[in-house]
């Protein structure tokens, strides 16, 4: 498996663990990027305080010990600069949805 195929497979797995299409529909997540780390990055809507603390970008990075680090970012001013708002290391796959909800205040379950 090539490096880019591996990164893409990891990113797809993370999205599936978050809830897949249901997650995308309920959160408005977009701009998905397979990270080099490997992992997944995506943006959330920025209008009207959608997520807690102005969070508008999430990175989920696969750690060497087979857990994830979930990091949330908010835009600094109106420019293209983002600042880290929260980071949670040691997240297991079955904890991803709950950690996302804790960090952003957005529920992803029906």
Short mmCIF file of N, CA, C and O in Angstrom, two decimals:
data_model
loop_
_atom_site.label_atom_id
_atom_site.label_comp_id
_atom_site.label_asym_id
_atom_site.label_seq_id
_atom_site.Cartn_x
_atom_site.Cartn_y
_atom_site.Cartn_z
N UNK A 1 0.85 -1.17 0.00
CA UNK A 1 0.00 0.00 0.00
C UNK A 1 0.90 1.24 0.00
O UNK A 1 1.83 1.35 0.79
N UNK A 2 0.62 2.16 -0.89
CA UNK A 2 1.42 3.38 -0.97
C UNK A 2 1.12 4.30 0.21
O UNK A 2 0.11 4.16 0.90
N UNK A 3 2.01 5.26 0.43
CA UNK A 3 1.87 6.19 1.54
C UNK A 3 0.56 6.98 1.45
O UNK A 3 -0.14 7.14 2.44
N UNK A 4 0.23 7.46 0.25
CA UNK A 4 -1.00 8.25 0.11
C UNK A 4 -2.24 7.37 0.28
O UNK A 4 -3.24 7.82 0.85
N UNK A 5 -2.19 6.12 -0.15
CA UNK A 5 -3.32 5.20 0.05
C UNK A 5 -3.51 4.91 1.53
O UNK A 5 -4.64 4.84 2.01
N UNK A 6 -2.41 4.74 2.25
CA UNK A 6 -2.46 4.49 3.69
C UNK A 6 -3.09 5.69 4.40
O UNK A 6 -3.99 5.52 5.23
N UNK A 7 -2.64 6.90 4.10
CA UNK A 7 -3.17 8.11 4.73
C UNK A 7 -4.66 8.25 4.45
O UNK A 7 -5.44 8.61 5.34
N UNK A 8 -5.06 7.99 3.21
CA UNK A 8 -6.47 8.09 2.84
C UNK A 8 -7.31 7.04 3.57
O UNK A 8 -8.41 7.33 4.05
N UNK A 9 -6.78 5.82 3.70
CA UNK A 9 -7.50 4.76 4.42
C UNK A 9 -7.68 5.13 5.89
O UNK A 9 -8.76 4.91 6.46
N UNK A 10 -6.66 5.70 6.50
CA UNK A 10 -6.76 6.13 7.90
C UNK A 10 -7.81 7.23 8.04
O UNK A 10 -8.65 7.19 8.94
N UNK A 11 -7.78 8.22 7.14
CA UNK A 11 -8.74 9.32 7.19
C UNK A 11 -10.17 8.80 7.03
O UNK A 11 -11.07 9.22 7.76
N UNK A 12 -10.38 7.88 6.12
CA UNK A 12 -11.72 7.31 5.92
C UNK A 12 -12.18 6.51 7.14
O UNK A 12 -13.35 6.55 7.52
N UNK A 13 -11.24 5.79 7.76
CA UNK A 13 -11.57 5.03 8.96
C UNK A 13 -12.00 5.96 10.09
O UNK A 13 -12.99 5.70 10.78
N UNK A 14 -11.27 7.05 10.27
CA UNK A 14 -11.61 8.02 11.31
C UNK A 14 -13.00 8.61 11.07
O UNK A 14 -13.82 8.70 11.98
N UNK A 15 -13.28 8.99 9.83
CA UNK A 15 -14.60 9.53 9.51
C UNK A 15 -15.69 8.51 9.81
O UNK A 15 -16.72 8.84 10.39
N UNK A 16 -15.44 7.26 9.47
CA UNK A 16 -16.41 6.20 9.78
C UNK A 16 -16.61 6.04 11.27
O UNK A 16 -17.73 5.85 11.75
N UNK A 17 -15.53 6.14 12.06
CA UNK A 17 -15.63 6.01 13.50
C UNK A 17 -16.37 7.19 14.14
O UNK A 17 -16.98 7.05 15.20
N UNK A 18 -16.31 8.34 13.48
CA UNK A 18 -17.06 9.51 13.95
C UNK A 18 -18.55 9.40 13.62
O UNK A 18 -19.37 10.08 14.23
N UNK A 19 -18.89 8.57 12.64
CA UNK A 19 -20.29 8.40 12.28
C UNK A 19 -20.56 8.50 10.79
O UNK A 19 -21.71 8.44 10.37
N UNK A 20 -19.53 8.72 9.99
CA UNK A 20 -19.68 8.73 8.54
C UNK A 20 -20.61 9.83 8.03
O UNK A 20 -20.55 10.98 8.48
N UNK A 21 -21.49 9.46 7.11
CA UNK A 21 -22.40 10.43 6.49
C UNK A 21 -23.35 11.07 7.50
O UNK A 21 -23.70 12.24 7.37
N UNK A 22 -23.76 10.32 8.52
CA UNK A 22 -24.62 10.87 9.57
C UNK A 22 -23.89 12.01 10.29
O UNK A 22 -24.45 13.08 10.53
N UNK A 23 -22.61 11.79 10.59
CA UNK A 23 -21.80 12.81 11.24
C UNK A 23 -21.71 14.07 10.38
O UNK A 23 -21.90 15.18 10.86
N UNK A 24 -21.44 13.88 9.09
CA UNK A 24 -21.33 15.01 8.17
C UNK A 24 -22.63 15.79 8.11
O UNK A 24 -22.65 17.03 8.19
N UNK A 25 -23.75 15.08 8.01
CA UNK A 25 -25.06 15.74 7.91
C UNK A 25 -25.41 16.50 9.20
O UNK A 25 -25.94 17.61 9.14
N UNK A 26 -25.09 15.94 10.34
CA UNK A 26 -25.48 16.55 11.61
C UNK A 26 -24.57 17.70 12.03
O UNK A 26 -25.00 18.57 12.80
N UNK A 27 -23.33 17.70 11.56
CA UNK A 27 -22.38 18.73 12.00
C UNK A 27 -22.08 19.78 10.93
O UNK A 27 -21.55 20.84 11.25
N UNK A 28 -22.39 19.48 9.68
CA UNK A 28 -22.04 20.39 8.59
C UNK A 28 -20.55 20.37 8.28
O UNK A 28 -20.04 21.28 7.63
N UNK A 29 -19.85 19.33 8.74
CA UNK A 29 -18.41 19.22 8.49
C UNK A 29 -18.13 19.22 6.99
O UNK A 29 -18.90 18.67 6.20
N UNK A 30 -17.00 19.85 6.62
CA UNK A 30 -16.61 19.95 5.20
C UNK A 30 -15.09 20.13 5.11
O UNK A 30 -14.42 20.19 6.13
N UNK A 31 -14.59 20.24 3.91
CA UNK A 31 -13.16 20.46 3.67
C UNK A 31 -12.31 19.37 4.33
O UNK A 31 -11.37 19.66 5.07
N UNK A 32 -12.63 18.13 4.06
CA UNK A 32 -11.91 17.00 4.65
C UNK A 32 -10.54 16.85 4.01
O UNK A 32 -10.40 16.92 2.80
N UNK A 33 -9.52 16.64 4.87
CA UNK A 33 -8.14 16.49 4.40
C UNK A 33 -7.52 15.30 5.12
O UNK A 33 -7.57 15.22 6.35
N UNK A 34 -6.92 14.40 4.35
CA UNK A 34 -6.15 13.30 4.94
C UNK A 34 -4.80 13.87 5.33
O UNK A 34 -4.06 14.40 4.48
N UNK A 35 -4.46 13.77 6.60
CA UNK A 35 -3.22 14.37 7.11
C UNK A 35 -2.02 13.46 6.89
O UNK A 35 -2.14 12.24 6.86
N UNK A 36 -0.88 14.07 6.80
CA UNK A 36 0.40 13.39 6.67
C UNK A 36 0.69 12.57 7.92
O UNK A 36 1.39 11.57 7.89
N UNK A 37 0.17 12.96 9.06
CA UNK A 37 0.53 12.46 10.40
C UNK A 37 0.42 10.96 10.67
O UNK A 37 1.27 10.49 11.38
N UNK A 38 -0.48 10.13 10.28
CA UNK A 38 -1.72 10.27 9.52
C UNK A 38 -2.90 10.69 10.40
O UNK A 38 -2.82 10.60 11.62
N UNK A 39 -3.95 11.12 9.74
CA UNK A 39 -5.14 11.54 10.45
C UNK A 39 -6.12 12.21 9.53
O UNK A 39 -6.02 12.10 8.31
N UNK A 40 -7.06 12.94 10.12
CA UNK A 40 -8.12 13.62 9.37
C UNK A 40 -8.30 15.02 9.92
O UNK A 40 -8.31 15.22 11.14
N UNK A 41 -8.44 15.97 9.02
CA UNK A 41 -8.76 17.35 9.39
C UNK A 41 -10.02 17.75 8.66
O UNK A 41 -10.23 17.37 7.51
N UNK A 42 -10.89 18.50 9.34
CA UNK A 42 -12.09 19.02 8.68
C UNK A 42 -12.51 20.31 9.34
O UNK A 42 -12.10 20.62 10.46
N UNK A 43 -13.31 21.08 8.62
CA UNK A 43 -13.81 22.36 9.11
C UNK A 43 -15.28 22.23 9.49
O UNK A 43 -16.02 21.43 8.92
N UNK A 44 -15.69 23.05 10.45
CA UNK A 44 -17.08 23.16 10.87
C UNK A 44 -17.60 24.53 10.49
O UNK A 44 -16.81 25.47 10.33
N UNK A 45 -18.92 24.69 10.36
CA UNK A 45 -19.48 26.01 10.04
C UNK A 45 -19.05 27.05 11.08
O UNK A 45 -18.96 26.75 12.27
N UNK A 46 -18.78 28.25 10.61
CA UNK A 46 -18.33 29.32 11.50
C UNK A 46 -19.44 30.30 11.85
O UNK A 46 -19.26 31.15 12.72
N UNK A 47 -20.59 30.20 11.20
CA UNK A 47 -21.65 31.20 11.41
C UNK A 47 -22.32 31.06 12.78
O UNK A 47 -22.71 29.99 13.19
N UNK A 48 -22.43 32.18 13.43
CA UNK A 48 -23.23 32.32 14.63
C UNK A 48 -22.92 31.42 15.79
O UNK A 48 -23.83 30.92 16.43
N UNK A 49 -21.66 31.19 16.08
CA UNK A 49 -21.31 30.38 17.25
C UNK A 49 -21.82 28.96 17.17
O UNK A 49 -22.34 28.41 18.14
N UNK A 50 -21.68 28.35 16.03
CA UNK A 50 -22.15 26.99 15.79
C UNK A 50 -21.58 26.02 16.83
O UNK A 50 -22.30 25.30 17.48
N UNK A 51 -20.27 26.03 17.02
CA UNK A 51 -19.62 25.18 18.02
C UNK A 51 -19.11 26.04 19.17
O UNK A 51 -18.86 27.23 19.00
N UNK A 52 -18.95 25.44 20.34
CA UNK A 52 -18.45 26.15 21.53
C UNK A 52 -17.11 26.82 21.26
O UNK A 52 -16.26 26.27 20.57
N UNK A 53 -16.93 28.01 21.81
CA UNK A 53 -15.64 28.68 21.74
C UNK A 53 -15.19 29.07 20.35
O UNK A 53 -14.00 29.28 20.12
N UNK A 54 -16.12 29.13 19.41
CA UNK A 54 -15.75 29.50 18.04
C UNK A 54 -14.97 28.43 17.30
O UNK A 54 -14.33 28.70 16.29
N UNK A 55 -15.02 27.20 17.77
CA UNK A 55 -14.28 26.10 17.13
C UNK A 55 -14.78 25.92 15.71
O UNK A 55 -15.98 25.82 15.47
N UNK A 56 -13.85 25.92 14.79
CA UNK A 56 -14.23 25.77 13.38
C UNK A 56 -13.31 24.80 12.62
O UNK A 56 -13.49 24.60 11.42
N UNK A 57 -12.35 24.21 13.29
CA UNK A 57 -11.47 23.22 12.64
C UNK A 57 -11.12 22.14 13.67
O UNK A 57 -10.82 22.43 14.81
N UNK A 58 -11.15 20.90 13.20
CA UNK A 58 -10.81 19.75 14.04
C UNK A 58 -9.74 18.93 13.32
O UNK A 58 -9.82 18.70 12.12
N UNK A 59 -8.75 18.49 14.09
CA UNK A 59 -7.75 17.54 13.60
C UNK A 59 -7.79 16.32 14.49
O UNK A 59 -7.77 16.43 15.72
N UNK A 60 -7.87 15.15 13.86
CA UNK A 60 -7.81 13.88 14.58
C UNK A 60 -6.58 13.16 14.05
O UNK A 60 -6.55 12.76 12.89
N UNK A 61 -5.58 13.03 14.90
CA UNK A 61 -4.30 12.44 14.49
C UNK A 61 -4.15 11.06 15.13
O UNK A 61 -4.35 10.90 16.33
N UNK A 62 -3.76 10.07 14.32
CA UNK A 62 -3.49 8.73 14.81
C UNK A 62 -2.12 8.74 15.48
O UNK A 62 -1.13 9.13 14.88
N UNK A 63 -2.08 8.30 16.73
CA UNK A 63 -0.83 8.26 17.48
C UNK A 63 -0.17 6.89 17.32
O UNK A 63 -0.85 5.90 17.02
N UNK A 64 1.14 6.78 17.56
CA UNK A 64 1.84 5.51 17.43
C UNK A 64 1.27 4.39 18.31
O UNK A 64 1.39 3.21 17.97
N UNK A 65 0.66 4.74 19.44
CA UNK A 65 0.12 3.72 20.35
C UNK A 65 -1.31 3.33 19.97
O UNK A 65 -2.02 2.74 20.78
N UNK A 66 -1.74 3.66 18.75
CA UNK A 66 -3.05 3.29 18.21
C UNK A 66 -4.22 3.96 18.92
O UNK A 66 -5.32 3.42 19.01
N UNK A 67 -3.98 5.15 19.45
CA UNK A 67 -5.04 6.01 19.96
C UNK A 67 -5.02 7.27 19.11
O UNK A 67 -4.19 7.42 18.22
N UNK A 68 -5.93 8.19 19.39
CA UNK A 68 -5.99 9.43 18.64
C UNK A 68 -5.74 10.63 19.54
O UNK A 68 -5.99 10.58 20.74
N UNK A 69 -5.26 11.71 18.93
CA UNK A 69 -5.23 13.01 19.57
C UNK A 69 -6.20 13.89 18.80
O UNK A 69 -6.07 14.04 17.59
N UNK A 70 -7.20 14.42 19.50
CA UNK A 70 -8.21 15.28 18.88
C UNK A 70 -7.90 16.72 19.29
O UNK A 70 -7.83 17.03 20.48
N UNK A 71 -7.69 17.57 18.29
CA UNK A 71 -7.35 18.97 18.54
C UNK A 71 -8.36 19.86 17.86
O UNK A 71 -8.71 19.64 16.70
N UNK A 72 -8.83 20.87 18.60
CA UNK A 72 -9.81 21.82 18.07
C UNK A 72 -9.16 23.18 17.93
O UNK A 72 -8.35 23.58 18.76
N UNK A 73 -9.54 23.88 16.87
CA UNK A 73 -8.99 25.20 16.57
C UNK A 73 -10.11 26.20 16.32
O UNK A 73 -11.18 25.84 15.84
N UNK A 74 -9.83 27.45 16.64
CA UNK A 74 -10.73 28.56 16.32
C UNK A 74 -9.94 29.55 15.47
O UNK A 74 -8.72 29.65 15.60
N UNK A 75 -10.65 30.25 14.62
CA UNK A 75 -10.00 31.25 13.76
C UNK A 75 -9.61 32.45 14.62
O UNK A 75 -10.37 32.91 15.46
N UNK A 76 -8.42 32.94 14.39
CA UNK A 76 -7.93 34.12 15.11
C UNK A 76 -8.24 35.35 14.26
O UNK A 76 -7.65 35.54 13.21
N UNK A 77 -9.20 36.14 14.71
CA UNK A 77 -9.62 37.30 13.92
C UNK A 77 -10.34 36.85 12.66
O UNK A 77 -10.98 35.81 12.63
N UNK A 78 -10.20 37.64 11.61
CA UNK A 78 -10.84 37.29 10.34
C UNK A 78 -9.87 36.70 9.33
O UNK A 78 -10.23 36.41 8.21
N UNK A 79 -8.62 36.54 9.73
CA UNK A 79 -7.60 36.05 8.82
C UNK A 79 -7.53 34.53 8.73
O UNK A 79 -8.36 33.83 9.31
N UNK A 80 -6.52 34.04 8.05
CA UNK A 80 -6.37 32.60 7.84
C UNK A 80 -5.64 31.88 8.97
O UNK A 80 -5.28 30.73 8.84
N UNK A 81 -5.41 32.56 10.09
CA UNK A 81 -4.66 31.99 11.20
C UNK A 81 -5.61 31.33 12.20
O UNK A 81 -6.63 31.91 12.57
N UNK A 82 -5.27 30.11 12.63
CA UNK A 82 -6.07 29.37 13.60
C UNK A 82 -5.26 29.20 14.88
O UNK A 82 -4.05 29.03 14.84
N UNK A 83 -5.94 29.24 16.02
CA UNK A 83 -5.26 28.99 17.29
C UNK A 83 -5.90 27.77 17.95
O UNK A 83 -7.11 27.55 17.84
N UNK A 84 -5.07 27.00 18.63
CA UNK A 84 -5.54 25.79 19.30
C UNK A 84 -6.39 26.16 20.51
O UNK A 84 -5.99 26.97 21.33
N UNK A 85 -7.56 25.55 20.59
CA UNK A 85 -8.49 25.81 21.69
C UNK A 85 -8.46 24.66 22.69
O UNK A 85 -8.53 24.88 23.90
N UNK A 86 -8.35 23.44 22.19
CA UNK A 86 -8.40 22.27 23.05
C UNK A 86 -7.68 21.11 22.37
O UNK A 86 -7.67 21.01 21.14
N UNK A 87 -7.08 20.24 23.18
CA UNK A 87 -6.43 19.05 22.66
C UNK A 87 -6.63 17.90 23.64
O UNK A 87 -6.45 18.08 24.85
N UNK A 88 -7.05 16.75 23.12
CA UNK A 88 -7.28 15.58 23.95
C UNK A 88 -6.48 14.40 23.40
O UNK A 88 -6.85 13.83 22.39
N UNK A 89 -5.38 14.01 24.04
CA UNK A 89 -4.62 12.83 23.61
C UNK A 89 -5.22 11.56 24.22
O UNK A 89 -6.04 11.61 25.14
N UNK A 90 -4.80 10.41 23.69
CA UNK A 90 -5.19 9.13 24.27
C UNK A 90 -6.64 8.75 24.07
O UNK A 90 -7.23 8.06 24.90
N UNK A 91 -7.22 9.17 22.95
CA UNK A 91 -8.63 8.89 22.67
C UNK A 91 -8.74 7.59 21.87
O UNK A 91 -8.13 7.46 20.81
N UNK A 92 -9.51 6.64 22.39
CA UNK A 92 -9.75 5.39 21.67
C UNK A 92 -10.87 5.60 20.65
O UNK A 92 -11.68 6.52 20.78
N UNK A 93 -10.90 4.71 19.64
CA UNK A 93 -11.85 4.88 18.53
C UNK A 93 -13.30 4.97 19.01
O UNK A 93 -14.08 5.74 18.48
N UNK A 94 -13.66 4.20 20.04
CA UNK A 94 -15.05 4.22 20.51
C UNK A 94 -15.36 5.46 21.35
O UNK A 94 -16.51 5.66 21.75
N UNK A 95 -14.37 6.29 21.60
CA UNK A 95 -14.55 7.53 22.35
C UNK A 95 -14.62 8.76 21.45
O UNK A 95 -14.90 9.86 21.93
N UNK A 96 -14.36 8.60 20.16
CA UNK A 96 -14.26 9.75 19.25
C UNK A 96 -15.51 10.63 19.25
O UNK A 96 -15.41 11.85 19.36
N UNK A 97 -16.67 10.03 19.10
CA UNK A 97 -17.91 10.82 19.06
C UNK A 97 -18.11 11.60 20.35
O UNK A 97 -18.46 12.78 20.33
N UNK A 98 -17.90 10.95 21.48
CA UNK A 98 -18.08 11.60 22.77
C UNK A 98 -17.10 12.74 22.99
O UNK A 98 -17.47 13.81 23.48
N UNK A 99 -15.84 12.54 22.61
CA UNK A 99 -14.83 13.60 22.75
C UNK A 99 -15.17 14.77 21.84
O UNK A 99 -15.07 15.93 22.24
N UNK A 100 -15.60 14.48 20.62
CA UNK A 100 -16.00 15.54 19.70
C UNK A 100 -17.13 16.37 20.32
O UNK A 100 -17.09 17.60 20.31
N UNK A 101 -18.12 15.70 20.90
CA UNK A 101 -19.25 16.39 21.54
C UNK A 101 -18.78 17.22 22.73
O UNK A 101 -19.19 18.37 22.89
N UNK A 102 -17.91 16.66 23.56
CA UNK A 102 -17.38 17.40 24.71
C UNK A 102 -16.66 18.67 24.29
O UNK A 102 -16.84 19.73 24.89
N UNK A 103 -15.84 18.56 23.26
CA UNK A 103 -15.01 19.69 22.82
C UNK A 103 -15.85 20.76 22.13
O UNK A 103 -15.68 21.95 22.39
N UNK A 104 -16.78 20.35 21.26
CA UNK A 104 -17.51 21.31 20.43
C UNK A 104 -18.90 21.66 20.94
O UNK A 104 -19.46 22.69 20.55
N UNK A 105 -19.48 20.80 21.78
CA UNK A 105 -20.85 21.01 22.22
C UNK A 105 -21.87 20.56 21.19
O UNK A 105 -23.07 20.75 21.37
N UNK A 106 -21.42 19.93 20.12
CA UNK A 106 -22.32 19.46 19.05
C UNK A 106 -22.63 17.98 19.24
O UNK A 106 -21.72 17.17 19.38
N UNK A 107 -23.90 17.64 19.23
CA UNK A 107 -24.31 16.24 19.36
C UNK A 107 -24.36 15.61 18.00
O UNK A 107 -24.84 16.20 17.04
N UNK A 108 -23.88 14.35 17.92
CA UNK A 108 -23.83 13.68 16.62
C UNK A 108 -24.69 12.43 16.61
O UNK A 108 -24.63 11.66 15.68
N UNK A 109 -25.47 12.23 17.64
CA UNK A 109 -26.35 11.05 17.71
C UNK A 109 -27.80 11.49 17.62
O UNK A 109 -28.18 12.50 18.16
N UNK A 110 -28.60 10.67 16.97
CA UNK A 110 -30.03 10.95 16.87
C UNK A 110 -30.75 10.58 18.13
O UNK A 110 -30.39 9.73 18.85
#
